[in-house]
Amino acid sequence: MTISIGIDLGGSNLRAAAFGGDSATPLAVHREAVGDDRAPEAIVERMARTIERLAGGSADPVTVGVGVAALLRDRRGTVANSPHLRWRDVPFGELLGRRLGARYRLGVYNDVNAITWGEAVAGAARGYRDVLAVYVGTGIGGGLIAGGQLIEGASHCAGEIGHTKVRWDDDAAPCMCGGRGCVEAYVGGRYLIARIRRELANKRRKTTVIERAGGSIDAVTPGHVDDAALDGDAWALALWTELAALLAVALGNALAILNSQRLILGGGVLERTPALRTMAEIDLMLVAPAASLEPLTVAVAELGDEAGLVGAARLARDGVSIIE
Ligand SMILES: [Zn+2]
């Protein structure tokens, strides 16, 4: 049985799983904290040891796919920038490939691309050839599949829906990418939580949200706002109405270009804000062109954390962007 190994290198955890043949059920899994020593050489060494252990003793070739929470620069796994790992211009793919040697065929992917492919292999996008996956967590990431192929783009930056603009006036919110008016700067969890707390602190509006969080503004999460909006809380509803529309504009514009058949919505924020998600889906019916909506179905991501492992392993096994 051929073995393929999927790895998810995030800001907090290094996770790995071995898969046999076509199965999406892991034969073995491994998880460790990334920890404080984030020097590329140290991470490469730890990752290589994990890979060798999961691959077992035989000399059979093994494919390895690594999903990295990073902006990649090329198809050789060069990390242009990863705020999570504090890496800049790191030739990660070459370092790992050299350390592993000839037995291993290696591919390095953007983590959201790996997650999207995982959902297509074994999750909510299974059986669909044209997929847009959008994950709203701390930031907003996107993955594209068109005609059954993962679309990585000329420099691996395709699918960055979080940095598409939804406002372009003088008050457009600044984004950590250096731009402003990005949908991420409104709906991405990091910005959303900051705004919620700022509004609650400054305006003393009449709202039940602080109460729901046990009386502390610092404990308020988007989930509390979602619960309040469902109960008709005016402040929460107004905020969700504004943000749902902005998210829907970004989704509708992407769908106008992609003509996807399946839209997958996931990520830590959307998983905990069903009201916001429903409102965005309703707005999407208004803002997306009718021709884009006709073939479209919308689903919630199914695989959670496992998607990136399944997807990275399968991309490498399918020969996508293998480092020569
Ligand atoms: Zn941005």
Tab-separated table of C-alpha atoms and ligand atoms in Angstrom:
chain	number	residue	atom	x	y	z
A	1	MET	CA	0.000	0.000	0.000
A	2	THR	CA	1.368	3.411	-0.897
A	3	ILE	CA	1.622	5.831	1.990
A	4	SER	CA	0.978	9.545	1.732
A	5	ILE	CA	1.598	11.925	4.602
A	6	GLY	CA	-0.253	15.165	5.217
A	7	ILE	CA	1.122	17.900	7.467
A	8	ASP	CA	-0.442	21.064	8.785
A	9	LEU	CA	2.065	23.634	10.022
A	10	GLY	CA	0.089	26.349	11.752
A	11	GLY	CA	0.962	29.097	14.191
A	12	SER	CA	0.292	26.900	17.225
A	13	ASN	CA	0.485	23.252	16.196
A	14	LEU	CA	2.390	20.953	13.930
A	15	ARG	CA	0.052	18.115	13.005
A	16	ALA	CA	0.700	15.169	10.752
A	17	ALA	CA	-1.197	12.108	9.533
A	18	ALA	CA	-0.357	9.105	7.365
A	19	PHE	CA	-2.901	7.806	4.865
A	20	GLY	CA	-2.896	4.542	2.929
A	21	GLY	CA	-4.005	4.392	-0.705
A	22	ASP	CA	-7.242	6.307	-1.347
A	23	SER	CA	-8.398	6.393	2.244
A	24	ALA	CA	-9.186	9.681	3.968
A	25	THR	CA	-9.070	7.949	7.358
A	26	PRO	CA	-5.595	8.276	8.865
A	27	LEU	CA	-3.514	5.213	9.715
A	28	ALA	CA	-1.626	7.238	12.302
A	29	VAL	CA	-1.672	10.820	13.555
A	30	HIS	CA	0.780	13.051	15.339
A	31	ARG	CA	0.389	16.411	17.032
A	32	GLU	CA	2.852	18.642	18.814
A	33	ALA	CA	3.059	22.307	19.745
A	34	VAL	CA	5.140	24.456	17.409
A	35	GLY	CA	6.699	25.917	20.539
A	36	ASP	CA	9.109	28.804	20.910
A	37	ASP	CA	11.973	27.662	18.677
A	38	ARG	CA	10.640	28.664	15.277
A	39	ALA	CA	13.962	28.726	13.466
A	40	PRO	CA	13.287	27.106	10.060
A	41	GLU	CA	16.086	24.540	10.530
A	42	ALA	CA	14.644	23.440	13.884
A	43	ILE	CA	11.108	23.071	12.500
A	44	VAL	CA	12.388	21.237	9.407
A	45	GLU	CA	14.313	18.767	11.573
A	46	ARG	CA	11.341	18.037	13.838
A	47	MET	CA	9.025	17.697	10.865
A	48	ALA	CA	11.428	15.347	9.055
A	49	ARG	CA	11.646	13.062	12.091
A	50	THR	CA	7.866	12.917	12.336
A	51	ILE	CA	7.623	12.127	8.613
A	52	GLU	CA	10.221	9.351	8.857
A	53	ARG	CA	8.433	7.787	11.811
A	54	LEU	CA	5.039	7.884	10.047
A	55	ALA	CA	6.541	6.519	6.821
A	56	GLY	CA	7.823	3.384	8.536
A	57	GLY	CA	10.857	1.277	7.744
A	58	SER	CA	10.286	0.105	4.176
A	59	ALA	CA	12.085	1.735	1.250
A	60	ASP	CA	8.882	2.392	-0.755
A	61	PRO	CA	8.450	5.931	-2.089
A	62	VAL	CA	6.284	8.190	0.092
A	63	THR	CA	4.539	11.408	-0.904
A	64	VAL	CA	4.419	14.249	1.605
A	65	GLY	CA	2.169	17.300	1.396
A	66	VAL	CA	2.683	20.194	3.793
A	67	GLY	CA	0.082	22.907	4.280
A	68	VAL	CA	1.651	26.053	5.745
A	69	ALA	CA	-0.078	29.080	7.247
A	70	ALA	CA	1.946	31.378	5.023
A	71	LEU	CA	2.077	33.459	1.913
A	72	LEU	CA	4.126	31.393	-0.556
A	73	ARG	CA	6.199	32.835	-3.336
A	74	ASP	CA	6.652	30.005	-5.831
A	75	ARG	CA	6.089	26.309	-6.445
A	76	ARG	CA	9.199	25.327	-4.523
A	77	GLY	CA	7.665	25.981	-1.148
A	78	THR	CA	9.421	29.284	-0.508
A	79	VAL	CA	7.669	31.122	2.304
A	80	ALA	CA	7.524	34.817	1.421
A	81	ASN	CA	5.924	35.726	4.731
A	82	SER	CA	4.339	33.932	7.643
A	83	PRO	CA	3.377	36.168	10.561
A	84	HIS	CA	2.278	33.021	12.428
A	85	LEU	CA	5.723	31.409	12.221
A	86	ARG	CA	7.604	34.731	12.139
A	87	TRP	CA	9.255	33.631	8.860
A	88	ARG	CA	10.237	35.842	5.948
A	89	ASP	CA	11.861	34.588	2.727
A	90	VAL	CA	12.445	31.068	4.005
A	91	PRO	CA	13.241	28.366	1.363
A	92	PHE	CA	11.201	25.918	3.407
A	93	GLY	CA	10.450	23.436	0.605
A	94	GLU	CA	14.100	23.160	-0.372
A	95	LEU	CA	15.253	22.744	3.223
A	96	LEU	CA	12.744	19.997	3.932
A	97	GLY	CA	13.306	18.274	0.574
A	98	ARG	CA	17.058	18.203	1.093
A	99	ARG	CA	16.701	16.874	4.639
A	100	LEU	CA	14.256	14.128	3.602
A	101	GLY	CA	16.150	12.842	0.578
A	102	ALA	CA	15.171	10.886	-2.515
A	103	ARG	CA	12.613	8.522	-1.000
A	104	TYR	CA	10.134	11.356	-0.521
A	105	ARG	CA	8.145	13.370	-3.077
A	106	LEU	CA	7.246	16.686	-1.498
A	107	GLY	CA	4.672	19.401	-2.170
A	108	VAL	CA	4.174	22.572	-0.110
A	109	TYR	CA	0.790	24.329	-0.140
A	110	ASN	CA	-0.973	27.277	1.354
A	111	ASP	CA	-2.885	25.895	4.351
A	112	VAL	CA	-6.286	27.097	3.124
A	113	ASN	CA	-5.688	25.463	-0.268
A	114	ALA	CA	-4.938	22.188	1.504
A	115	ILE	CA	-8.094	22.543	3.610
A	116	THR	CA	-10.171	23.266	0.505
A	117	TRP	CA	-8.791	20.206	-1.252
A	118	GLY	CA	-9.538	18.115	1.835
A	119	GLU	CA	-13.186	19.198	1.748
A	120	ALA	CA	-13.270	18.262	-1.944
A	121	VAL	CA	-11.754	14.820	-1.287
A	122	ALA	CA	-13.791	13.805	1.725
A	123	GLY	CA	-15.987	16.634	2.966
A	124	ALA	CA	-18.653	19.141	1.998
A	125	ALA	CA	-17.295	19.707	-1.529
A	126	ARG	CA	-16.982	16.035	-2.471
A	127	GLY	CA	-18.107	15.400	-6.027
A	128	TYR	CA	-18.005	19.081	-7.072
A	129	ARG	CA	-15.582	20.251	-9.767
A	130	ASP	CA	-16.075	23.994	-9.214
A	131	VAL	CA	-15.705	25.079	-5.616
A	132	LEU	CA	-15.162	28.297	-3.693
A	133	ALA	CA	-14.264	27.747	-0.032
A	134	VAL	CA	-14.153	30.699	2.349
A	135	TYR	CA	-12.946	30.449	5.935
A	136	VAL	CA	-13.620	33.270	8.356
A	137	GLY	CA	-11.401	32.860	11.396
A	138	THR	CA	-8.823	35.294	12.769
A	139	GLY	CA	-8.475	36.448	9.168
A	140	ILE	CA	-10.317	35.374	6.025
A	141	GLY	CA	-8.850	32.759	3.694
A	142	GLY	CA	-10.155	31.300	0.472
A	143	GLY	CA	-9.515	28.300	-1.736
A	144	LEU	CA	-10.539	27.763	-5.372
A	145	ILE	CA	-11.156	24.640	-7.392
A	146	ALA	CA	-12.092	25.100	-11.049
A	147	GLY	CA	-12.732	22.235	-13.442
A	148	GLY	CA	-11.533	19.806	-10.771
A	149	GLN	CA	-8.140	21.541	-10.413
A	150	LEU	CA	-6.851	23.498	-7.456
A	151	ILE	CA	-6.155	27.049	-8.625
A	152	GLU	CA	-2.949	28.248	-6.981
A	153	GLY	CA	-2.233	31.179	-9.295
A	154	ALA	CA	0.984	32.450	-10.856
A	155	SER	CA	2.683	33.032	-7.506
A	156	HIS	CA	0.526	30.865	-5.235
A	157	CYS	CA	-1.677	33.767	-4.099
A	158	ALA	CA	-4.961	32.856	-5.788
A	159	GLY	CA	-8.047	32.764	-3.607
A	160	GLU	CA	-7.091	35.627	-1.272
A	161	ILE	CA	-10.713	36.700	-0.990
A	162	GLY	CA	-10.019	38.263	2.422
A	163	HIS	CA	-8.143	41.084	0.707
A	164	THR	CA	-10.733	41.884	-1.912
A	165	LYS	CA	-12.115	45.363	-1.298
A	166	VAL	CA	-15.613	45.966	-0.065
A	167	ARG	CA	-15.150	49.680	0.614
A	168	TRP	CA	-12.944	52.274	-1.012
A	169	ASP	CA	-13.769	55.580	0.603
A	170	ASP	CA	-11.759	57.753	2.982
A	171	ASP	CA	-13.078	55.850	5.996
A	172	ALA	CA	-12.276	52.383	4.648
A	173	ALA	CA	-10.778	50.277	7.456
A	174	PRO	CA	-7.015	49.616	7.387
A	175	CYS	CA	-5.934	45.988	6.980
A	176	MET	CA	-2.753	44.239	8.149
A	177	CYS	CA	-1.912	43.497	4.491
A	178	GLY	CA	-1.102	47.190	4.090
A	179	GLY	CA	-4.251	47.926	2.120
A	180	ARG	CA	-7.606	49.157	3.348
A	181	GLY	CA	-11.241	48.385	2.797
A	182	CYS	CA	-10.513	44.615	2.653
A	183	VAL	CA	-13.410	42.402	3.730
A	184	GLU	CA	-11.039	40.838	6.275
A	185	ALA	CA	-10.620	44.232	7.963
A	186	TYR	CA	-14.351	44.115	8.761
A	187	VAL	CA	-15.331	40.483	9.221
A	188	GLY	CA	-11.994	38.795	10.094
A	189	GLY	CA	-12.129	37.733	13.761
A	190	ARG	CA	-9.157	39.841	14.876
A	191	TYR	CA	-10.765	43.027	13.545
A	192	LEU	CA	-14.307	42.035	14.437
A	193	ILE	CA	-13.526	41.422	18.101
A	194	ALA	CA	-11.584	44.699	18.339
A	195	ARG	CA	-14.514	46.603	16.845
A	196	ILE	CA	-17.091	44.918	19.060
A	197	ARG	CA	-15.141	45.796	22.197
A	198	ARG	CA	-14.449	49.331	21.008
A	199	GLU	CA	-18.113	50.018	20.296
A	200	LEU	CA	-19.225	48.499	23.572
A	201	ALA	CA	-16.642	50.526	25.521
A	202	ASN	CA	-17.183	53.874	23.828
A	203	LYS	CA	-20.818	54.128	23.117
A	204	ARG	CA	-22.515	52.522	26.060
A	205	ARG	CA	-25.289	51.486	23.783
A	206	LYS	CA	-28.280	49.685	25.103
A	207	THR	CA	-27.454	46.086	24.371
A	208	THR	CA	-27.604	42.737	26.143
A	209	VAL	CA	-24.242	41.625	24.775
A	210	ILE	CA	-22.069	42.545	27.792
A	211	GLU	CA	-24.519	40.815	30.109
A	212	ARG	CA	-24.343	37.690	27.970
A	213	ALA	CA	-20.571	37.683	28.416
A	214	GLY	CA	-20.864	37.751	32.203
A	215	GLY	CA	-20.535	41.521	32.533
A	216	SER	CA	-17.060	41.928	31.042
A	217	ILE	CA	-16.439	43.634	27.713
A	218	ASP	CA	-13.161	41.725	27.372
A	219	ALA	CA	-15.067	38.432	27.507
A	220	VAL	CA	-17.427	39.343	24.644
A	221	THR	CA	-17.034	37.118	21.577
A	222	PRO	CA	-18.736	37.191	18.162
A	223	GLY	CA	-20.820	34.267	19.481
A	224	HIS	CA	-22.405	36.514	22.122
A	225	VAL	CA	-23.239	39.107	19.470
A	226	ASP	CA	-24.759	36.368	17.326
A	227	ASP	CA	-26.975	35.155	20.170
A	228	ALA	CA	-28.070	38.741	20.851
A	229	ALA	CA	-28.853	39.362	17.177
A	230	LEU	CA	-31.022	36.238	17.121
A	231	ASP	CA	-32.955	37.635	20.107
A	232	GLY	CA	-33.515	40.957	18.320
A	233	ASP	CA	-30.895	43.064	20.157
A	234	ALA	CA	-30.825	46.304	18.128
A	235	TRP	CA	-27.081	47.039	18.357
A	236	ALA	CA	-26.110	43.436	17.521
A	237	LEU	CA	-28.575	43.298	14.641
A	238	ALA	CA	-27.310	46.574	13.168
A	239	LEU	CA	-23.693	45.385	13.319
A	240	TRP	CA	-24.525	41.998	11.796
A	241	THR	CA	-26.610	43.661	9.074
A	242	GLU	CA	-23.635	45.805	8.043
A	243	LEU	CA	-21.094	42.968	8.157
A	244	ALA	CA	-23.293	40.340	6.483
A	245	ALA	CA	-23.713	42.681	3.519
A	246	LEU	CA	-19.943	43.277	3.225
A	247	LEU	CA	-19.200	39.548	3.349
A	248	ALA	CA	-21.935	38.896	0.787
A	249	VAL	CA	-20.432	41.495	-1.591
A	250	ALA	CA	-17.047	39.755	-1.470
A	251	LEU	CA	-18.657	36.341	-1.997
A	252	GLY	CA	-20.952	37.583	-4.771
A	253	ASN	CA	-18.104	39.229	-6.688
A	254	ALA	CA	-16.000	36.068	-6.453
A	255	LEU	CA	-18.902	33.917	-7.645
A	256	ALA	CA	-19.535	36.267	-10.575
A	257	ILE	CA	-15.997	35.501	-11.760
A	258	LEU	CA	-15.767	31.824	-10.809
A	259	ASN	CA	-19.270	30.470	-11.500
A	260	SER	CA	-18.721	27.935	-8.700
A	261	GLN	CA	-21.172	25.127	-8.109
A	262	ARG	CA	-20.395	24.735	-4.422
A	263	LEU	CA	-19.690	27.436	-1.865
A	264	ILE	CA	-18.177	26.140	1.376
A	265	LEU	CA	-18.302	28.418	4.415
A	266	GLY	CA	-16.179	27.622	7.457
A	267	GLY	CA	-13.680	28.921	9.985
A	268	GLY	CA	-13.803	29.638	13.704
A	269	VAL	CA	-15.893	32.812	13.462
A	270	LEU	CA	-18.575	31.518	11.076
A	271	GLU	CA	-18.847	28.231	12.997
A	272	ARG	CA	-19.915	30.202	16.069
A	273	THR	CA	-22.109	32.814	14.329
A	274	PRO	CA	-24.930	30.982	12.543
A	275	ALA	CA	-27.074	34.137	12.431
A	276	LEU	CA	-24.339	36.147	10.705
A	277	ARG	CA	-23.793	33.299	8.253
A	278	THR	CA	-27.500	33.034	7.455
A	279	MET	CA	-27.791	36.800	6.973
A	280	ALA	CA	-24.794	36.780	4.616
A	281	GLU	CA	-26.333	33.910	2.632
A	282	ILE	CA	-29.578	35.859	2.271
A	283	ASP	CA	-27.686	38.988	1.147
A	284	LEU	CA	-25.748	36.849	-1.295
A	285	MET	CA	-29.013	36.007	-3.050
A	286	LEU	CA	-29.416	39.758	-3.672
A	287	VAL	CA	-25.877	40.758	-4.637
A	288	ALA	CA	-24.679	37.817	-6.760
A	289	PRO	CA	-25.659	37.766	-10.426
A	290	ALA	CA	-28.653	35.485	-11.010
A	291	ALA	CA	-26.677	33.399	-13.501
A	292	SER	CA	-24.051	32.699	-10.820
A	293	LEU	CA	-26.678	31.649	-8.306
A	294	GLU	CA	-28.485	29.197	-10.533
A	295	PRO	CA	-26.035	26.247	-10.197
A	296	LEU	CA	-24.901	27.185	-6.679
A	297	THR	CA	-25.362	25.289	-3.444
A	298	VAL	CA	-23.960	26.522	-0.125
A	299	ALA	CA	-22.674	24.216	2.612
A	300	VAL	CA	-20.835	24.429	5.903
A	301	ALA	CA	-17.314	22.941	6.051
A	302	GLU	CA	-17.477	19.386	7.400
A	303	LEU	CA	-13.996	18.214	8.260
A	304	GLY	CA	-12.723	20.941	10.583
A	305	ASP	CA	-9.058	20.510	11.509
A	306	GLU	CA	-8.739	17.233	9.612
A	307	ALA	CA	-9.338	18.825	6.219
A	308	GLY	CA	-5.821	20.266	5.936
A	309	LEU	CA	-4.167	16.911	6.639
A	310	VAL	CA	-6.303	14.975	4.165
A	311	GLY	CA	-5.973	17.733	1.559
A	312	ALA	CA	-2.187	18.184	1.790
A	313	ALA	CA	-1.586	14.430	1.618
A	314	ARG	CA	-3.885	14.035	-1.375
A	315	LEU	CA	-2.501	17.046	-3.289
A	316	ALA	CA	1.002	15.572	-3.027
A	317	ARG	CA	-0.220	12.110	-3.955
A	318	ASP	CA	-2.032	13.570	-6.977
A	319	GLY	CA	1.237	15.209	-8.060
A	320	VAL	CA	0.112	18.829	-7.608
A	321	SER	CA	3.076	21.271	-7.368
A	322	ILE	CA	5.610	18.586	-6.462
A	323	ILE	CA	9.050	20.104	-5.867
A	324	GLU	CA	11.505	18.671	-8.394
B	1	ZN	ZN	-6.090	43.217	3.358
